[in-house]
PDB file of C-alpha atoms in Angstrom:
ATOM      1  CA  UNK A1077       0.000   0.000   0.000  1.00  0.00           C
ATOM      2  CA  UNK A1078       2.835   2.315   1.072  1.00  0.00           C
ATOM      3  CA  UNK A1079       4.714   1.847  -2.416  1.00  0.00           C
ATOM      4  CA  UNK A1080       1.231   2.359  -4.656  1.00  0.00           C
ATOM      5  CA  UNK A1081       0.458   5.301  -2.993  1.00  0.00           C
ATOM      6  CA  UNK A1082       3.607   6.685  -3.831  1.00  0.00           C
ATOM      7  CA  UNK A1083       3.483   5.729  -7.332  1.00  0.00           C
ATOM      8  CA  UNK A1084       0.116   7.768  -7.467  1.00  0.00           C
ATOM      9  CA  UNK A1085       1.814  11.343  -5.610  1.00  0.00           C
ATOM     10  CA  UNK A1086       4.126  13.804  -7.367  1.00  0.00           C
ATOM     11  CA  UNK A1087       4.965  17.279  -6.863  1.00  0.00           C
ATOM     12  CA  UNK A1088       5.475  17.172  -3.553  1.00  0.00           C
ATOM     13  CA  UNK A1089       2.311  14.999  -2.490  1.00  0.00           C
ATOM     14  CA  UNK A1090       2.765  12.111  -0.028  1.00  0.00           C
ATOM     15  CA  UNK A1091      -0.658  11.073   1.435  1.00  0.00           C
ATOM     16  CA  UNK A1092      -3.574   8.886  -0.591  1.00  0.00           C
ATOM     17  CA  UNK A1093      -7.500   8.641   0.238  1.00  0.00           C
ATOM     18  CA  UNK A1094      -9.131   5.515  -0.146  1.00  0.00           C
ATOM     19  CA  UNK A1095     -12.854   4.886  -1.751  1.00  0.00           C
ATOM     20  CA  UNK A1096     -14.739   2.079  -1.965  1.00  0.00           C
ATOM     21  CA  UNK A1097     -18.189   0.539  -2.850  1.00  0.00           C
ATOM     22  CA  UNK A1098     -18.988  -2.491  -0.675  1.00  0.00           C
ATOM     23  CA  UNK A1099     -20.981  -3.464  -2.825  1.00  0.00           C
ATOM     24  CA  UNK A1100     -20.369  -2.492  -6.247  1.00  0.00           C
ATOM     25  CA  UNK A1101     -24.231  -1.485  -6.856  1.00  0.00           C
ATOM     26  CA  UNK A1102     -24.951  -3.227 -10.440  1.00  0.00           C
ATOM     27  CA  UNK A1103     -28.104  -5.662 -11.218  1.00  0.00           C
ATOM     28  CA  UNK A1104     -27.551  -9.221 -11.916  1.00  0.00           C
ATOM     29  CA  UNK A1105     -28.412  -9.243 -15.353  1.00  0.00           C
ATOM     30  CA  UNK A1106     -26.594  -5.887 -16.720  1.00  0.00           C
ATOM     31  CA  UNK A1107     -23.315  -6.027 -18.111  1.00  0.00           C
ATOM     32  CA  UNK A1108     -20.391  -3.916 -16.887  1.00  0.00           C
ATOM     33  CA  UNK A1109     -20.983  -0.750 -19.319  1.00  0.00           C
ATOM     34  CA  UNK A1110     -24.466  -0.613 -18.106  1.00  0.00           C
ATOM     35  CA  UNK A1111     -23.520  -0.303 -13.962  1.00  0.00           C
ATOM     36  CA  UNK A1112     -21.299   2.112 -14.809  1.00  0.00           C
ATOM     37  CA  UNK A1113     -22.785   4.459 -17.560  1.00  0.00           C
ATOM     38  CA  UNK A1114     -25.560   4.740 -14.635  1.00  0.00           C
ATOM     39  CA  UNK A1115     -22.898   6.815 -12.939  1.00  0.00           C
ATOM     40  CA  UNK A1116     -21.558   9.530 -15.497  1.00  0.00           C
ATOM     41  CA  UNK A1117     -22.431  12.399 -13.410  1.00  0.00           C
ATOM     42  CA  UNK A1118     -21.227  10.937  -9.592  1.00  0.00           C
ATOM     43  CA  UNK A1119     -18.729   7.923  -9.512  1.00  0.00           C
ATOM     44  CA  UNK A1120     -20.412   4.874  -7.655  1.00  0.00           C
ATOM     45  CA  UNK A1121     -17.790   4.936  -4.754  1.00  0.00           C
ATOM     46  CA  UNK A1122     -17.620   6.629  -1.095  1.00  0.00           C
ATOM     47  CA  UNK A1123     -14.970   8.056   0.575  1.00  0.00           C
ATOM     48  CA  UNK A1124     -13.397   5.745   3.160  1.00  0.00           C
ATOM     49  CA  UNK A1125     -10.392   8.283   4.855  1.00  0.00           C
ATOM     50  CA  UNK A1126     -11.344  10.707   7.167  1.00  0.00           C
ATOM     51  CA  UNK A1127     -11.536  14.007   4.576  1.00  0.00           C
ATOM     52  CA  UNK A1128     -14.773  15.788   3.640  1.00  0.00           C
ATOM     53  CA  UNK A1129     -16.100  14.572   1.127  1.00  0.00           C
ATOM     54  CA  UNK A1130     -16.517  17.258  -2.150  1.00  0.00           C
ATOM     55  CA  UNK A1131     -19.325  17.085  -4.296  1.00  0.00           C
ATOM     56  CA  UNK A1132     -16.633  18.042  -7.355  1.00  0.00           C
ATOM     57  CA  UNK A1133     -15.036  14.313  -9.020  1.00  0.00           C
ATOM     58  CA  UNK A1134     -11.041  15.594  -9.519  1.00  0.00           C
ATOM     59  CA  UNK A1135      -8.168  13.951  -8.464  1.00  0.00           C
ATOM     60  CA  UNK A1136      -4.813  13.596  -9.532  1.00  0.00           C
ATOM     61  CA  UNK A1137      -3.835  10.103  -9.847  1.00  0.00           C
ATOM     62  CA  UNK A1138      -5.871   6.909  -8.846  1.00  0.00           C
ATOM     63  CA  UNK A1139      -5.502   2.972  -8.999  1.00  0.00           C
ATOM     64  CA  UNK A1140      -9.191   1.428  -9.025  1.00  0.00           C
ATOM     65  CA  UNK A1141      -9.813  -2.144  -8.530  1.00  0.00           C
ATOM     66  CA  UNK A1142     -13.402  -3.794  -9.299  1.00  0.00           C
ATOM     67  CA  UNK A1143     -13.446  -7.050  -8.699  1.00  0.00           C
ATOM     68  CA  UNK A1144     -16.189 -10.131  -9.413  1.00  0.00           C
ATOM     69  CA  UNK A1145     -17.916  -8.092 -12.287  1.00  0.00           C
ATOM     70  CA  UNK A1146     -17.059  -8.991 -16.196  1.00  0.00           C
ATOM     71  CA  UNK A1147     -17.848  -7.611 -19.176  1.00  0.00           C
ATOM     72  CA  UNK A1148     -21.133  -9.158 -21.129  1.00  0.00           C
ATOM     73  CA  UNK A1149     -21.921  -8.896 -24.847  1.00  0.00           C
ATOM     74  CA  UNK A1150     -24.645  -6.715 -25.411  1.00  0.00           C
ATOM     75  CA  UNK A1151     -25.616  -3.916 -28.174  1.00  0.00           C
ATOM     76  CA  UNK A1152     -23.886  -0.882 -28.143  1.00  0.00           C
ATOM     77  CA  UNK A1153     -25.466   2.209 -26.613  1.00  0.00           C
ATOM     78  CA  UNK A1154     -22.561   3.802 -25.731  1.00  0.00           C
ATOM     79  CA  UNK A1155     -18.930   4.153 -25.991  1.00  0.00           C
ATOM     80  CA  UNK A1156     -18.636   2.136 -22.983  1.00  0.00           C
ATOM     81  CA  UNK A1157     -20.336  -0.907 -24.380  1.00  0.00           C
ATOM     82  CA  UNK A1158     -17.977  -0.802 -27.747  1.00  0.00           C
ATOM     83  CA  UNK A1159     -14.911  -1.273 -25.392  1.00  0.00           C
ATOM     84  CA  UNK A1160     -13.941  -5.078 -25.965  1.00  0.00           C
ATOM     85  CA  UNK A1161     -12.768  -5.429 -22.446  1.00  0.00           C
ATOM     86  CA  UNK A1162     -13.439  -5.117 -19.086  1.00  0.00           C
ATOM     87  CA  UNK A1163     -10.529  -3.501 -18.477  1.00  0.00           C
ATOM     88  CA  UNK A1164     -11.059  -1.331 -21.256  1.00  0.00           C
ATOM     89  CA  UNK A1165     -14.322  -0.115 -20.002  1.00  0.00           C
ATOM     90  CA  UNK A1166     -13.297   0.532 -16.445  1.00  0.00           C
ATOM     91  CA  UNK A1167     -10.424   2.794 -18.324  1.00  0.00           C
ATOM     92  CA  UNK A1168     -12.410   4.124 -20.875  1.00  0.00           C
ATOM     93  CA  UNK A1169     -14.913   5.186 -17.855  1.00  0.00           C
ATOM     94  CA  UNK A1170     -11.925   6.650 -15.445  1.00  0.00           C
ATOM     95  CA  UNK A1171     -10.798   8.911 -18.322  1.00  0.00           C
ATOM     96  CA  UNK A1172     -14.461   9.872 -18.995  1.00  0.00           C
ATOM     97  CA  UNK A1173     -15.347  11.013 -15.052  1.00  0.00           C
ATOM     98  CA  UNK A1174     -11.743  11.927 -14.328  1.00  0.00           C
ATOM     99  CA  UNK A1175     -10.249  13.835 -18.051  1.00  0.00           C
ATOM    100  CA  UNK A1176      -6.428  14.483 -17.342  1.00  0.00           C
ATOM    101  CA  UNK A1177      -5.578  12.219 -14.348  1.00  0.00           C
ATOM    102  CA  UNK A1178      -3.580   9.629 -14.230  1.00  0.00           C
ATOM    103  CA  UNK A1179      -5.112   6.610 -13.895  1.00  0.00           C
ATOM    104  CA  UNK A1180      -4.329   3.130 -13.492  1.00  0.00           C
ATOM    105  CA  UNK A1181      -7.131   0.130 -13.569  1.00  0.00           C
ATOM    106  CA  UNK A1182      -7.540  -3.335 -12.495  1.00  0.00           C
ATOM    107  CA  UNK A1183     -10.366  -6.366 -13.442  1.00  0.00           C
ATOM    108  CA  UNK A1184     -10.117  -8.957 -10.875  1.00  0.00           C
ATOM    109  CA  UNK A1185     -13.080 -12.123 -11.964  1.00  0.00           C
ATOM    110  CA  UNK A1186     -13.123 -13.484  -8.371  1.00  0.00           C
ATOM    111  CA  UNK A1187     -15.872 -11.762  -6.095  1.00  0.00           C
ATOM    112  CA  UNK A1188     -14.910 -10.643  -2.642  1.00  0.00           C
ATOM    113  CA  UNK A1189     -15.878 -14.190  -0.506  1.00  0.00           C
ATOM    114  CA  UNK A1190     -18.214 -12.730   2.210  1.00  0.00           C
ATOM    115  CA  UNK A1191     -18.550 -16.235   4.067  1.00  0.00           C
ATOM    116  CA  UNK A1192     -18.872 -17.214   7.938  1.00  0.00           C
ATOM    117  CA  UNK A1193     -17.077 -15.196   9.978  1.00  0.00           C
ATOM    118  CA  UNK A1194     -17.714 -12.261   7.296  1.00  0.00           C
ATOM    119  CA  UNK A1195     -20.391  -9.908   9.358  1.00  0.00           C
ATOM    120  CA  UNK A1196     -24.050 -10.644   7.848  1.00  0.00           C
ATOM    121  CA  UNK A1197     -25.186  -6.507   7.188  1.00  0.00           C
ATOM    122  CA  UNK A1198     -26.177  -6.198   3.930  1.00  0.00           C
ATOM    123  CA  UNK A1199     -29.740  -5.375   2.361  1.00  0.00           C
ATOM    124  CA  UNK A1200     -31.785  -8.823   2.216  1.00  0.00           C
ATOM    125  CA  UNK A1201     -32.645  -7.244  -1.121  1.00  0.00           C
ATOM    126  CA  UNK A1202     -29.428  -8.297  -2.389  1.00  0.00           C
ATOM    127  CA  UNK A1203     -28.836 -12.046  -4.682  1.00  0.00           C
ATOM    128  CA  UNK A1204     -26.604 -14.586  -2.881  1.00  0.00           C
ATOM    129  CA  UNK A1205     -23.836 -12.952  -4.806  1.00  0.00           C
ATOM    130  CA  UNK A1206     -24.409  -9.648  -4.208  1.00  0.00           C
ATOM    131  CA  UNK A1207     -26.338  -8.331  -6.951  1.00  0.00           C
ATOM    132  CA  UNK A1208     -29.512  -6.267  -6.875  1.00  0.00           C
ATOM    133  CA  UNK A1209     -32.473  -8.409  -8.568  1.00  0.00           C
ATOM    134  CA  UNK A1210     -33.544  -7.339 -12.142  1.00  0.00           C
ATOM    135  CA  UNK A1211     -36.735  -7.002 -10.148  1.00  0.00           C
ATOM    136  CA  UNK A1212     -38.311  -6.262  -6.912  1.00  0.00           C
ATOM    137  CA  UNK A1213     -39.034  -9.490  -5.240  1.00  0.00           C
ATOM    138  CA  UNK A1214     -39.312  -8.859  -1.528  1.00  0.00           C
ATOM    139  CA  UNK A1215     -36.735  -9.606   1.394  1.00  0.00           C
ATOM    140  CA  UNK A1216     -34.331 -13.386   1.013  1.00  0.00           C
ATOM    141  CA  UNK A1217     -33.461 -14.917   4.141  1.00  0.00           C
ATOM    142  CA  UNK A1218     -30.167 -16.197   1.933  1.00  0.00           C
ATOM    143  CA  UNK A1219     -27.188 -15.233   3.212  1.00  0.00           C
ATOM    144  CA  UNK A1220     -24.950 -12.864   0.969  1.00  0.00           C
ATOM    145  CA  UNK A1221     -21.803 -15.154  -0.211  1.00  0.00           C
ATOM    146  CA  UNK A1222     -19.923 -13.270  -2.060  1.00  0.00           C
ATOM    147  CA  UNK A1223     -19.662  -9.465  -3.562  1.00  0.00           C
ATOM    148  CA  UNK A1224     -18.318  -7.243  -6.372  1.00  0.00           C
ATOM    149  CA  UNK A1225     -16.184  -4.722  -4.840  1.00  0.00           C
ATOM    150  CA  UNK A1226     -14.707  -1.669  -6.434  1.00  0.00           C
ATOM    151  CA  UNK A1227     -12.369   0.475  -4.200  1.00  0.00           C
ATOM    152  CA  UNK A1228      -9.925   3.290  -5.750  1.00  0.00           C
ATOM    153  CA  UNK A1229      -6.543   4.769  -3.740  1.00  0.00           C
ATOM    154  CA  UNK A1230      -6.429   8.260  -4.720  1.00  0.00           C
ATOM    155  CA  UNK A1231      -4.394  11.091  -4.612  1.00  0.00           C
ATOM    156  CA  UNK A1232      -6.803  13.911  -4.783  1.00  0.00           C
ATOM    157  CA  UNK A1233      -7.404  17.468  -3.499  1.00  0.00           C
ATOM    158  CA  UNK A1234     -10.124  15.859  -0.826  1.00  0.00           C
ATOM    159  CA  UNK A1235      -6.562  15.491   1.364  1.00  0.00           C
ATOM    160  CA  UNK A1236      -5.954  18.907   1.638  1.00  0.00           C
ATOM    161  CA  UNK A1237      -8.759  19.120   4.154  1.00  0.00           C
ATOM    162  CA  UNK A1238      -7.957  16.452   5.995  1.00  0.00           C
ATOM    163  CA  UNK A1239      -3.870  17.442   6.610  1.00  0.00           C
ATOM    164  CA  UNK A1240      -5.290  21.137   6.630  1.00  0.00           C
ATOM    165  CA  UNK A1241      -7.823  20.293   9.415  1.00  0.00           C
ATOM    166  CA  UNK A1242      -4.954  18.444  11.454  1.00  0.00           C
ATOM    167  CA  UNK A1243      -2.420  21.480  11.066  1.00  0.00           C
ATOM    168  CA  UNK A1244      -5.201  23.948  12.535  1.00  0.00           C
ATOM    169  CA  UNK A1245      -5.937  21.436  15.668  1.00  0.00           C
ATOM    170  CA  UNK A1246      -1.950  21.167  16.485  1.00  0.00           C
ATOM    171  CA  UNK A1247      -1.678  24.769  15.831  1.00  0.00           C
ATOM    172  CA  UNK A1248      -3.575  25.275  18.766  1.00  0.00           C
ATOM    173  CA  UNK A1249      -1.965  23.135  21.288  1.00  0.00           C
ATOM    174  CA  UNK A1250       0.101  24.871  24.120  1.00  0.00           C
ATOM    175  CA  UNK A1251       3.077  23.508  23.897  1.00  0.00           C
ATOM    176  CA  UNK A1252       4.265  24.280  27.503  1.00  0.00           C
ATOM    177  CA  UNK A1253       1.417  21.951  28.804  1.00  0.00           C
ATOM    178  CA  UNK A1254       3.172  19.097  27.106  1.00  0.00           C
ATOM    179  CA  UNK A1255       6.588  18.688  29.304  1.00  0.00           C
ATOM    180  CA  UNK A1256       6.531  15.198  29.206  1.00  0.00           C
ATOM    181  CA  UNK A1257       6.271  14.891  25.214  1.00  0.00           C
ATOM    182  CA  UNK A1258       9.147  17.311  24.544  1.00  0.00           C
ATOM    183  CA  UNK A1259      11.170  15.502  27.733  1.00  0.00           C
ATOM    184  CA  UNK A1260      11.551  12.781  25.440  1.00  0.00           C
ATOM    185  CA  UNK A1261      13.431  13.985  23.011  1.00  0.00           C
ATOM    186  CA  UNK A1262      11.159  16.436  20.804  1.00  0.00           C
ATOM    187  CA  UNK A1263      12.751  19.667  21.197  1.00  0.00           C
ATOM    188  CA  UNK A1264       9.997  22.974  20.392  1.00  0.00           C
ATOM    189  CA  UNK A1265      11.873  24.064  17.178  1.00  0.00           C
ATOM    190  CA  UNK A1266      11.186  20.336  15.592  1.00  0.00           C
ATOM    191  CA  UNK A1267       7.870  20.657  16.634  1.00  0.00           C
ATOM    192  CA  UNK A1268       6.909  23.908  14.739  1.00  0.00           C
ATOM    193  CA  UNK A1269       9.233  22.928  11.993  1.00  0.00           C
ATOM    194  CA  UNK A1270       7.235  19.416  11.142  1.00  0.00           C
ATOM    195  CA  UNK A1271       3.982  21.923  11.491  1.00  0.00           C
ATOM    196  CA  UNK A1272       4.804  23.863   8.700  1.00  0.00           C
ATOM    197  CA  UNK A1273       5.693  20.789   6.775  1.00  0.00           C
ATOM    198  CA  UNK A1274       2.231  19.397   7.949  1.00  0.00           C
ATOM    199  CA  UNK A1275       0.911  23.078   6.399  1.00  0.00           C
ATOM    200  CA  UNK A1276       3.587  23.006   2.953  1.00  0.00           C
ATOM    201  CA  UNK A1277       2.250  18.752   2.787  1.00  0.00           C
ATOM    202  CA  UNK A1278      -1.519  20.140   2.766  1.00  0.00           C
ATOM    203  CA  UNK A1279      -1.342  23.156   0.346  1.00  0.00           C
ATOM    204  CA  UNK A1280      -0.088  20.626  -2.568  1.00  0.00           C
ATOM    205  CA  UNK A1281      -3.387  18.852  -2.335  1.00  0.00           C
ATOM    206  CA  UNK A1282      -5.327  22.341  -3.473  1.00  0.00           C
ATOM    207  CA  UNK A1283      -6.901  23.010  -6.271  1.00  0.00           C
ATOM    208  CA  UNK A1284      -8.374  26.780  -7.107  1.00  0.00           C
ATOM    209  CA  UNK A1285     -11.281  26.192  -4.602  1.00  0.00           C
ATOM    210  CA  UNK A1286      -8.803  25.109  -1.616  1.00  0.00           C
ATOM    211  CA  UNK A1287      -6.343  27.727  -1.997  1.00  0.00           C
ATOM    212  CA  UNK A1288      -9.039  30.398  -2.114  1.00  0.00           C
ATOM    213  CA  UNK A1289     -10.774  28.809   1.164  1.00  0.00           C
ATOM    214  CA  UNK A1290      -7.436  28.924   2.481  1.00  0.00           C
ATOM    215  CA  UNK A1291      -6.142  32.411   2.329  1.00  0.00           C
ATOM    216  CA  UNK A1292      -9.573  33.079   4.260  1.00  0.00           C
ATOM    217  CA  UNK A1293      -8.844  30.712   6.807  1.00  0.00           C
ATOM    218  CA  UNK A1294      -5.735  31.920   7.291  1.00  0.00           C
ATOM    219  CA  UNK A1295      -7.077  35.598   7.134  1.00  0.00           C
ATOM    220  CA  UNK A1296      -9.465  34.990  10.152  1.00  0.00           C
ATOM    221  CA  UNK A1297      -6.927  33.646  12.282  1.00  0.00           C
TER     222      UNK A1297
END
């Protein structure tokens, strides 16, 4: 994990945010182009890491993983379904929602097993392998077995307000109430100094939006 997410930083970046969608949301009998056309306008994933969450798709550079969905013949209606492969698709849709990042995909065919001891707390709506049904047919008792999963490590702008959030809470510790943490071995200089790292770390993760929202943080203070 550590060596991926510094494939996927540059200029300075260092952190990655994770997404995931546990499970993929696609119906049993539509083919890969289909679950994902559904989501041109908002990508089917939530955020996982501890950032707020922006209503704006933009990142940098990702690696996605979907796993236990493949591609299925169908008609064209779209330039997703003329992609021969699933991992064309899955490309073909990363460049689509996210033009000019770097991207990197992966098509894994075995679902995610969700088995005894794997926690029961999914929808009873759900197929024994995680699919919706084509149609509404009440609640199953069955047990879910297994699930498509598609999770993406990201280096995107939603970090800035995560590292920009922690430099603001540390900013307002007093330091002299801390004896104990500097007694061993942290000397006050260091401190300050990793801050403004901390600070320097956060302000590559902004975009137009977060440097503007910046300067009036930093104006108020």
């Amino acid at each position: 994990m550590m060596h991926l997410a510094e494939m996927l930083n540059f200029s300075g970046r260092k952190v990655a945010a994770v997404w995931a969608s546990v499970p993929f949301p696609a119906v049993r009998s539509h083919s890969l182009p289909d679950a994902l056309h559904a989501y041109q306008q908002d990508v089917p994933w939530k955020l996982l890491s501890s950032c707020r969450q922006q209503k704006v798709s933009c990142c940098f550079a990702q690696s996605v993983v979907l796993r236990g969905i493949c591609k299925e013949r169908k008609q064209p209606t779209s330039p997703l379904h003329v992609c021969e492969t699933a991992e064309q698709i899955l490309q073909q849709y990363l460049h689509t929602v996210f033009p000019g990042a770097f991207s990197t995909s992966h098509i894994l065919e075995q679902p995610c097993i969700t088995l005894p001891p794997y926690p029961r707390f999914f929808s009873p709506l759900l197929t024994r392998q995680g699919f919706l049904p084509d149609k509404p047919s009440g609640y199953s008792a069955a047990a879910v077995e297994s699930i498509p999963v598609l999770t993406s490590l990201q280096s995107s702008p939603v970090v800035h307000t995560l590292l920009y959030s922690l430099y603001k809470d540390l900013q307002k510790l007093d330091t002299r109430r801390w004896a104990s943490f500097f007694s061993a071995g942290v000397e006050q200089d260091d401190f300050h100094e990793a801050l403004q790292a901390l600070r320097t770390l956060s302000q590559c993760y902004e975009t137009g939006f977060e440097a503007d929202k910046s300067e009036d943080e930093t104006d108020s203070d």
